[in-house]
Amino acid sequence: MAFHDSLLSASAKHPKSSDVPFQYGTSGFRTKAALLDSVVFRVGLLAALRSRKLGGQTIGVMITASHNPPEDNGIKLVDPMGEMLESSWEEYATVLANSASDKLLVDVYEQLHNTVKAKQNAPSRVIFARDTRASGPALVTALVDALKATKTNFTDHEILTTPQLHYLVRCVNTKGTRNEYGTPTEEGYCQKLASAYKKAMEGRTTKDSILVDCANGVGGPKLRELIKYLPDPKEGAVEVVPINDDTSNPDKLNYQCGADFVKTQQRPPPTSQLRPLMRCASLDGDADRIVFYFADLDKIFHLLDGDKIAILAAAFVGDLAKSAGIADKARIGVVQTAYANGASTEYITNMLNLPVVCTATGVKHLHHAATKFDVGVYFEANGHGTVLFSDSFIRTLESHEPQSPAQKSAIETLQALTELVNQTTGDALSDLLLVEVILAHKAWGPQEWSRMYSDMPNRLARVEVRDRTIFKTFDAERKLEAPVGLQAQIDALVVKYKNGRSFVRASGTEDAVRVYSEAASRGEADDLAQKVTMLVKHMGQ
């Protein structure tokens, strides 16, 4: 009864203030920050329950809205190995968030204890962090109230990137085991990446610098901190130059900058002052996405997005496996979504001779599919992704006896990559260093990278509709089953364009519908996107 009363009392401080329905999606809950106080409190309750169910393993909670505008915020849970919350628990989060009263909330919560067979007296442990949004501190208060009410042991890591929190969660839960992942501190994160980068760069040097747009978000200060641990550029290491790293004014977050801006607008941030052949990259608001780009000698903009990163990484790892003499023990695969450019899929299949798996949008789907390979490369076109190395592949690297200096060097580089790449989730800072290592090994600039293949002209449009939930997909989100008849209309349009392709899906992170279109020319891709957008607007009225 004391536990029941404690929850009621704490919940009364954070009443549900809106009839707006909440849905735990691919990135947790995400909406206007003003609506999230009760949601964050209830996610805190679920974090405690999840930890108790797992015998006291540490659960992570991240408060962020990534690439969304400054007035938004969000919250998501991180499971013990740094992966996304188990999908079956997403429904529990949704039910708690939508409980209409404090009493109903507590009743539902106690029922969930029985449903998941969690022991109420079991320990619960949670660590959490937030990005730089102005709404963050108030939402932390709601989270802490939930953790105190459930007698949860918690640690506030204050401001971190989302991938840093994922890293910390795995470190805490593997500490003292044979699979210990690293030191569970921000310093430990920086040291691990810097040490691996130095090993991977053995005998290689980098020319020039790379300009990194930090979206005026948490990636700015965290990138500057990481730079302190990297080797000096005078020793041949990359010189990283952060821009758009002003976190003193929260309203600047993601405004005309960041990975989402560059990807959707197909142009650099106005503040970038792009010079021909200069290497540039943009992070998103919580630094789990990255895209690269450059201007050629004719000042034409070229985007190097998640598809390009995936192909660069898959080809490099494949070449290293061959050089190391372990190609027969390294099943490499690439995981994509419907947003992947058609030319990238064709290149992976026909030129790299690697299998491609298409999944629904959302890191949890790609990450799961990537675990089926010895080396699973997954990147969404928006720049969110990583490379997963299986335990068996890592053991192969440890046990393989190199037969030549070249094999030894390849093995050592692969081992460094397993440490450099964040194995828990897509990490813009880790991926930045990964790309720089690969380009240094190949002695490439951005132009050579871009020439691996040419993207099909494409356009991604955002359409606001009254109710995004009416747009239901199948076939890895490449086809619509509802609204009835819309897919047939899209198909009738697509066949009119050379190499045409278009699909529609509801966004998992905001109240909008995404329209993606490809065609043989830029004009055709834009025209197809515009016409499909009009169909969506009509259906969504």
XYZ file of C-alpha atoms in Angstrom:
541
model
C 0.000 0.000 0.000
C 2.898 2.381 0.765
C 4.272 1.818 -2.754
C 0.807 2.447 -4.237
C 0.397 5.709 -2.300
C 3.898 6.853 -3.174
C 3.175 6.446 -6.889
C -0.155 8.271 -6.596
C 1.448 11.172 -4.772
C 4.293 11.475 -7.289
C 1.981 11.166 -10.284
C -0.213 13.971 -8.964
C 2.726 16.333 -9.566
C 2.733 15.386 -13.237
C -0.898 15.008 -14.351
C -1.811 14.186 -17.921
C -2.674 17.630 -19.282
C -3.754 16.790 -22.809
C -6.090 14.464 -24.677
C -3.491 14.147 -27.426
C -2.751 10.425 -27.931
C 0.877 9.373 -27.481
C 2.593 6.552 -29.363
C 6.002 5.084 -28.542
C 7.581 4.958 -32.000
C 10.940 4.298 -33.616
C 12.525 7.055 -31.532
C 10.428 6.718 -28.383
C 8.006 9.539 -27.639
C 8.569 12.803 -29.474
C 6.315 15.878 -29.643
C 5.996 19.434 -28.321
C 7.926 19.697 -25.053
C 4.969 21.360 -23.338
C 3.012 18.094 -23.635
C 5.694 15.794 -22.269
C 5.796 16.287 -18.496
C 3.410 13.424 -17.667
C 4.894 11.258 -20.439
C 8.431 11.579 -19.072
C 7.232 10.720 -15.555
C 5.542 7.586 -16.869
C 8.535 6.530 -18.944
C 10.539 6.803 -15.727
C 8.153 4.318 -14.127
C 8.627 1.956 -17.060
C 12.423 2.270 -16.895
C 12.318 1.162 -13.267
C 10.034 -1.756 -14.142
C 12.230 -2.804 -17.058
C 15.287 -2.861 -14.796
C 13.475 -4.899 -12.125
C 12.274 -7.362 -14.756
C 15.897 -7.819 -15.861
C 17.176 -8.439 -12.343
C 18.575 -4.981 -11.714
C 20.420 -4.461 -14.982
C 20.880 -0.782 -15.793
C 18.428 0.839 -18.205
C 19.169 4.086 -20.024
C 16.812 7.021 -20.526
C 17.596 9.696 -23.109
C 15.700 12.992 -23.294
C 16.090 14.376 -26.815
C 14.183 15.197 -29.978
C 17.184 14.820 -32.286
C 16.626 16.757 -35.535
C 13.227 18.166 -34.520
C 12.792 21.928 -33.934
C 13.797 23.471 -30.573
C 10.261 23.589 -29.156
C 10.000 19.787 -29.377
C 11.484 17.194 -27.091
C 11.286 13.459 -26.602
C 12.252 10.496 -24.468
C 13.319 6.935 -25.151
C 14.604 3.915 -23.269
C 17.854 2.063 -23.872
C 18.158 -1.644 -23.054
C 21.153 -3.168 -21.201
C 23.437 -3.798 -24.174
C 22.876 -0.286 -25.476
C 20.225 -1.358 -27.943
C 16.724 0.025 -28.427
C 13.950 -0.955 -26.010
C 12.596 -4.448 -26.705
C 9.710 -3.912 -29.117
C 7.151 -5.792 -27.002
C 7.592 -3.150 -24.281
C 6.707 -0.276 -26.612
C 3.035 -1.094 -26.073
C 3.503 -0.854 -22.307
C 5.025 2.611 -22.727
C 2.107 3.706 -24.890
C -0.507 2.402 -22.424
C 1.149 4.165 -19.483
C 1.520 7.445 -21.368
C -2.172 7.461 -22.286
C -3.612 6.465 -18.890
C -6.288 9.087 -18.281
C -5.847 9.603 -14.508
C -3.316 9.114 -11.743
C -5.354 6.275 -10.258
C -5.682 4.486 -13.587
C -1.968 4.953 -14.186
C -1.038 3.323 -10.877
C -3.517 0.491 -11.445
C -2.100 -0.170 -14.915
C 1.453 0.010 -13.601
C 0.768 -2.537 -10.884
C -0.903 -4.800 -13.432
C 2.199 -4.536 -15.623
C 4.315 -5.745 -12.692
C 2.257 -8.938 -12.752
C 2.162 -9.187 -16.552
C 5.950 -9.082 -16.930
C 6.505 -11.056 -13.708
C 8.798 -8.436 -12.163
C 9.574 -8.706 -8.489
C 8.577 -5.517 -6.689
C 11.432 -5.853 -4.224
C 14.042 -6.432 -6.952
C 16.633 -3.659 -7.433
C 16.218 -1.152 -10.252
C 18.980 0.956 -11.795
C 18.718 3.743 -14.368
C 21.151 6.189 -15.930
C 19.970 9.125 -17.999
C 21.067 12.168 -19.972
C 19.611 14.915 -22.127
C 20.531 17.126 -25.056
C 20.854 20.911 -24.972
C 17.167 21.866 -25.395
C 15.797 24.486 -23.019
C 13.000 22.123 -21.953
C 15.413 19.432 -20.813
C 15.927 20.364 -17.142
C 12.179 20.517 -16.378
C 11.634 17.118 -17.986
C 14.512 15.694 -15.958
C 12.617 16.768 -12.833
C 9.633 14.663 -13.928
C 11.894 11.691 -14.622
C 13.646 11.958 -11.245
C 10.300 12.096 -9.425
C 9.349 8.765 -11.037
C 12.666 7.157 -10.161
C 12.465 8.313 -6.561
C 8.877 7.082 -6.240
C 9.962 3.621 -7.438
C 13.056 3.624 -5.174
C 15.334 3.336 -8.195
C 19.080 3.835 -7.997
C 19.873 6.439 -10.656
C 22.701 8.528 -12.090
C 22.232 11.793 -13.968
C 24.905 12.154 -16.674
C 23.515 15.574 -17.565
C 24.283 16.582 -21.181
C 25.443 13.843 -23.566
C 24.932 12.819 -27.171
C 22.444 9.984 -27.597
C 25.171 7.519 -28.717
C 27.274 8.386 -25.670
C 24.412 7.345 -23.410
C 24.005 4.088 -25.353
C 27.741 3.493 -24.900
C 27.537 4.127 -21.143
C 24.612 1.721 -20.726
C 26.542 -1.143 -22.316
C 29.696 -0.268 -20.366
C 27.871 -0.318 -17.036
C 26.179 -3.648 -17.756
C 29.314 -5.395 -19.049
C 31.760 -4.071 -16.458
C 33.819 -6.881 -14.958
C 32.753 -9.437 -17.605
C 34.753 -10.950 -20.493
C 32.714 -8.714 -22.805
C 33.555 -5.495 -20.960
C 32.876 -2.738 -23.480
C 34.752 0.206 -22.009
C 35.050 2.681 -19.163
C 31.554 3.974 -18.310
C 32.349 7.696 -18.467
C 32.417 10.370 -21.147
C 36.194 10.420 -20.810
C 36.261 6.653 -21.342
C 34.221 7.103 -24.520
C 36.634 9.714 -25.885
C 39.688 7.671 -24.956
C 38.323 4.541 -26.616
C 37.542 6.290 -29.903
C 40.808 8.239 -29.956
C 42.937 5.169 -29.203
C 41.201 3.107 -31.887
C 41.511 5.952 -34.405
C 45.249 6.191 -33.748
C 45.708 2.424 -34.246
C 43.609 2.404 -37.428
C 45.658 5.304 -38.828
C 48.993 3.529 -38.277
C 51.238 4.442 -41.221
C 48.581 6.706 -42.769
C 48.156 10.471 -42.849
C 45.265 12.797 -43.619
C 45.514 15.853 -45.803
C 43.603 19.050 -45.136
C 40.821 19.479 -42.601
C 37.155 18.558 -42.357
C 34.510 21.147 -41.543
C 31.825 19.720 -39.221
C 28.435 21.423 -38.852
C 27.169 20.519 -35.367
C 23.536 21.682 -35.835
C 23.997 24.027 -32.847
C 23.299 20.986 -30.708
C 24.973 18.713 -28.204
C 27.371 17.406 -30.858
C 29.240 20.720 -30.759
C 30.662 20.620 -27.229
C 31.067 16.844 -27.337
C 33.012 16.977 -30.601
C 35.277 19.665 -29.166
C 35.863 17.430 -26.145
C 36.691 14.438 -28.357
C 39.169 16.523 -30.381
C 41.243 16.992 -27.211
C 41.962 13.231 -27.214
C 42.800 12.866 -30.914
C 46.395 12.909 -32.198
C 47.750 16.279 -33.323
C 47.070 17.118 -36.982
C 50.786 17.926 -37.260
C 51.337 14.177 -36.789
C 49.139 13.378 -39.793
C 45.787 13.075 -38.004
C 42.663 14.765 -39.273
C 42.053 18.380 -38.289
C 38.393 18.670 -37.300
C 36.915 22.174 -37.479
C 33.506 22.476 -35.760
C 31.014 25.112 -36.933
C 27.395 25.771 -35.936
C 28.257 24.731 -32.393
C 26.468 27.500 -30.476
C 24.428 25.904 -27.687
C 23.996 29.133 -25.729
C 20.897 29.997 -27.771
C 18.601 26.922 -27.884
C 16.510 28.488 -30.664
C 19.407 27.981 -33.091
C 19.191 24.199 -32.753
C 18.756 22.586 -36.202
C 17.901 25.972 -37.753
C 19.204 25.989 -41.328
C 21.884 23.531 -40.335
C 22.388 19.906 -39.357
C 22.191 16.571 -41.154
C 18.437 16.662 -41.750
C 18.640 20.143 -43.306
C 21.449 19.119 -45.663
C 19.786 15.831 -46.643
C 16.324 17.271 -47.306
C 17.426 20.592 -48.825
C 20.265 19.053 -50.862
C 22.497 22.013 -50.051
C 25.018 23.045 -47.385
C 24.124 25.203 -44.391
C 24.290 28.904 -45.313
C 27.038 29.394 -42.714
C 29.374 26.705 -44.097
C 31.278 28.900 -46.625
C 31.989 25.829 -48.729
C 35.217 25.876 -50.753
C 35.772 23.559 -53.751
C 36.786 20.005 -52.709
C 36.661 20.865 -48.993
C 35.513 17.880 -46.911
C 32.396 18.757 -44.932
C 29.983 16.911 -42.662
C 26.810 17.705 -40.730
C 25.617 16.103 -37.494
C 22.010 16.144 -36.327
C 20.746 17.615 -33.053
C 21.729 14.673 -30.816
C 24.729 13.514 -32.894
C 23.494 10.092 -33.931
C 23.342 10.976 -37.656
C 25.987 12.286 -40.010
C 26.103 13.120 -43.706
C 29.101 14.302 -45.731
C 29.271 16.640 -48.703
C 31.513 18.830 -50.851
C 31.462 21.245 -53.772
C 33.373 20.303 -56.914
C 35.604 22.670 -58.905
C 32.513 24.006 -60.670
C 30.984 24.721 -57.211
C 28.310 22.043 -57.707
C 27.085 20.520 -54.427
C 27.515 16.749 -53.907
C 25.881 14.886 -51.007
C 27.563 11.824 -49.480
C 24.722 10.384 -47.402
C 24.140 7.191 -45.450
C 24.064 5.083 -48.625
C 27.494 6.369 -49.613
C 28.846 5.774 -46.091
C 27.518 2.193 -46.075
C 29.145 1.367 -49.403
C 32.443 2.976 -48.411
C 32.501 0.980 -45.154
C 31.364 -2.333 -46.658
C 33.895 -2.143 -49.489
C 36.728 -1.237 -47.090
C 35.973 -4.021 -44.622
C 35.664 -6.478 -47.514
C 39.042 -5.447 -48.918
C 40.657 -5.740 -45.479
C 39.158 -9.208 -44.963
C 40.676 -10.335 -48.275
C 44.045 -8.788 -47.427
C 43.957 -10.503 -44.006
C 43.218 -13.897 -45.545
C 39.884 -14.311 -43.734
C 37.408 -13.460 -46.494
C 35.900 -16.958 -46.243
C 35.197 -16.350 -42.546
C 33.610 -12.919 -42.965
C 30.051 -12.904 -44.252
C 29.476 -9.215 -44.906
C 25.989 -7.849 -45.528
C 24.393 -4.433 -45.980
C 21.033 -3.479 -44.487
C 19.002 -0.663 -46.029
C 15.519 0.841 -45.928
C 13.181 1.932 -48.701
C 14.840 5.359 -48.528
C 18.099 3.910 -49.898
C 18.898 5.223 -53.340
C 18.267 2.616 -56.032
C 21.740 3.139 -57.482
C 23.335 2.233 -54.138
C 21.454 -1.056 -53.921
C 22.487 -1.923 -57.468
C 26.147 -1.118 -56.708
C 26.235 -3.247 -53.558
C 24.637 -6.190 -55.361
C 26.454 -6.047 -58.705
C 29.822 -4.447 -57.912
C 30.532 -5.476 -54.331
C 28.682 -8.798 -54.698
C 27.263 -8.468 -51.207
C 23.772 -9.379 -49.979
C 21.346 -6.524 -49.302
C 18.468 -6.746 -46.818
C 15.671 -4.159 -46.854
C 13.852 -3.512 -43.560
C 11.249 -1.100 -42.254
C 12.529 2.346 -41.280
C 13.930 2.619 -37.779
C 17.292 1.711 -36.314
C 15.827 -1.147 -34.268
C 14.869 -2.948 -37.503
C 18.193 -2.372 -39.257
C 20.244 -3.223 -36.167
C 18.444 -6.541 -35.710
C 18.939 -7.513 -39.363
C 22.633 -6.546 -39.250
C 23.285 -8.979 -36.371
C 22.638 -11.864 -38.793
C 25.993 -11.228 -40.515
C 29.607 -11.566 -39.368
C 29.938 -7.940 -40.364
C 26.619 -6.132 -40.715
C 26.735 -2.661 -42.233
C 23.603 -0.594 -41.778
C 22.940 3.032 -42.557
C 19.708 4.792 -43.233
C 19.984 7.267 -46.094
C 19.670 10.062 -43.504
C 23.106 9.124 -42.134
C 22.053 7.109 -39.075
C 23.942 3.836 -38.886
C 26.934 1.803 -37.819
C 28.891 -1.395 -38.503
C 28.292 -4.451 -36.310
C 31.059 -7.005 -35.801
C 29.887 -10.371 -34.466
C 31.594 -12.071 -31.527
C 32.667 -14.906 -33.814
C 34.278 -12.459 -36.249
C 36.168 -10.759 -33.406
C 37.371 -14.177 -32.215
C 38.544 -14.908 -35.765
C 40.613 -11.734 -35.722
C 42.119 -12.714 -32.390
C 42.996 -16.284 -33.406
C 44.072 -15.838 -37.034
C 47.806 -16.306 -37.599
C 48.911 -13.805 -40.279
C 51.139 -15.233 -42.998
C 52.688 -11.942 -44.077
C 53.215 -8.364 -42.904
C 50.318 -7.305 -45.153
C 47.983 -9.783 -43.464
C 49.149 -8.644 -40.046
C 48.485 -5.004 -40.933
C 44.991 -5.800 -42.247
C 44.130 -7.787 -39.111
C 45.292 -4.941 -36.865
C 43.268 -2.398 -38.825
C 40.144 -4.561 -38.578
C 40.676 -4.939 -34.833
C 40.985 -1.174 -34.508
C 37.729 -0.723 -36.427
C 35.870 -2.990 -34.000
C 36.865 -0.536 -31.251
C 36.392 2.650 -33.269
C 32.850 1.910 -34.415
C 30.132 2.303 -31.769
C 28.525 -1.155 -31.612
C 25.431 0.004 -29.739
C 23.844 2.441 -32.195
C 24.519 4.948 -34.965
C 27.065 7.480 -33.702
C 27.962 10.572 -35.728
C 31.284 11.152 -33.936
C 32.384 7.535 -34.311
C 31.238 7.438 -37.951
C 33.092 10.681 -38.660
C 36.370 9.080 -37.591
C 35.543 5.847 -39.435
C 35.118 7.696 -42.732
C 38.304 9.688 -42.157
C 40.241 6.457 -41.549
C 38.935 4.880 -44.753
C 39.672 7.937 -46.883
C 43.199 8.089 -45.432
C 43.830 4.407 -46.229
C 42.604 4.912 -49.787
C 44.318 8.319 -50.149
C 40.957 9.628 -51.377
C 39.278 12.959 -51.176
C 35.503 13.417 -51.290
C 35.468 13.505 -55.098
C 36.970 10.026 -55.428
C 34.481 8.721 -52.864
C 31.580 10.284 -54.722
C 32.678 8.617 -57.968
C 32.092 5.097 -56.602
C 28.604 5.393 -58.109
C 26.136 8.094 -59.133
C 22.907 8.498 -57.213
C 19.612 8.403 -58.984
C 18.110 11.914 -58.780
C 15.694 11.914 -55.863
C 13.499 14.129 -53.751
C 12.251 13.696 -50.183
C 9.197 15.770 -49.285
C 7.452 16.325 -45.955
C 3.652 16.611 -45.972
C 1.577 17.666 -42.981
C -1.711 15.767 -42.746
C -4.572 15.650 -40.282
C -3.881 12.051 -39.169
C -0.642 10.323 -40.173
C -1.818 7.001 -38.712
C -4.177 6.374 -41.658
C -1.135 5.774 -43.878
C -0.316 2.078 -43.379
C 2.456 0.248 -45.228
C 3.726 -3.237 -46.067
C 6.674 -4.733 -48.009
C 9.262 -3.002 -45.764
C 7.287 0.243 -46.116
C 7.643 0.325 -49.883
C 3.899 -0.076 -50.509
C 0.692 1.345 -48.984
C -2.245 -0.789 -47.941
C -4.172 2.232 -46.671
C -5.705 4.609 -47.555
C -7.300 2.175 -49.978
C -6.627 3.083 -53.594
C -3.711 5.462 -52.978
C -1.028 2.907 -53.904
C -2.717 2.251 -57.256
C -2.681 5.983 -57.985
C 1.030 6.196 -57.082
C 1.820 3.189 -59.295
C -0.026 4.829 -62.205
C 2.164 7.918 -61.813
C 5.468 6.062 -61.392
C 5.251 4.179 -64.691
C 5.200 7.495 -66.551
C 8.777 8.293 -65.466
C 12.000 6.644 -66.611
C 13.467 4.644 -63.692
C 10.655 6.036 -61.554
C 10.127 4.953 -57.954
C 8.092 6.535 -55.183
C 6.713 5.521 -51.806
C 4.845 7.112 -48.927
C 5.129 6.448 -45.196
C 4.064 8.163 -42.003
C 6.956 9.651 -40.083
C 7.829 7.790 -36.902
C 9.133 10.927 -35.190
C 6.795 13.792 -36.107
C 3.246 14.563 -37.206
C 3.876 14.330 -40.920
C 4.045 11.973 -43.910
C 7.207 11.481 -45.966
C 7.145 11.201 -49.765
C 10.243 9.789 -51.483
C 10.656 9.819 -55.260
C 13.374 8.800 -57.720
C 13.646 9.161 -61.494
C 16.211 9.352 -64.272
C 16.534 13.143 -64.127
C 16.284 15.801 -61.444
C 13.299 17.426 -63.125
C 11.429 14.122 -63.323
C 12.189 13.243 -59.692
C 10.930 16.633 -58.527
C 7.820 16.410 -60.712
C 7.009 12.899 -59.481
C 7.475 13.963 -55.856
C 5.202 16.960 -56.354
C 2.422 14.879 -57.907
C 2.585 12.164 -55.242
C 2.576 14.897 -52.591
C -0.668 16.268 -54.031
C -2.234 12.791 -53.831
C -1.169 12.494 -50.186
C -2.543 15.925 -49.311
C -5.878 15.027 -50.905
C -6.111 11.725 -49.026
C -4.943 13.264 -45.760
C -7.474 16.095 -45.626
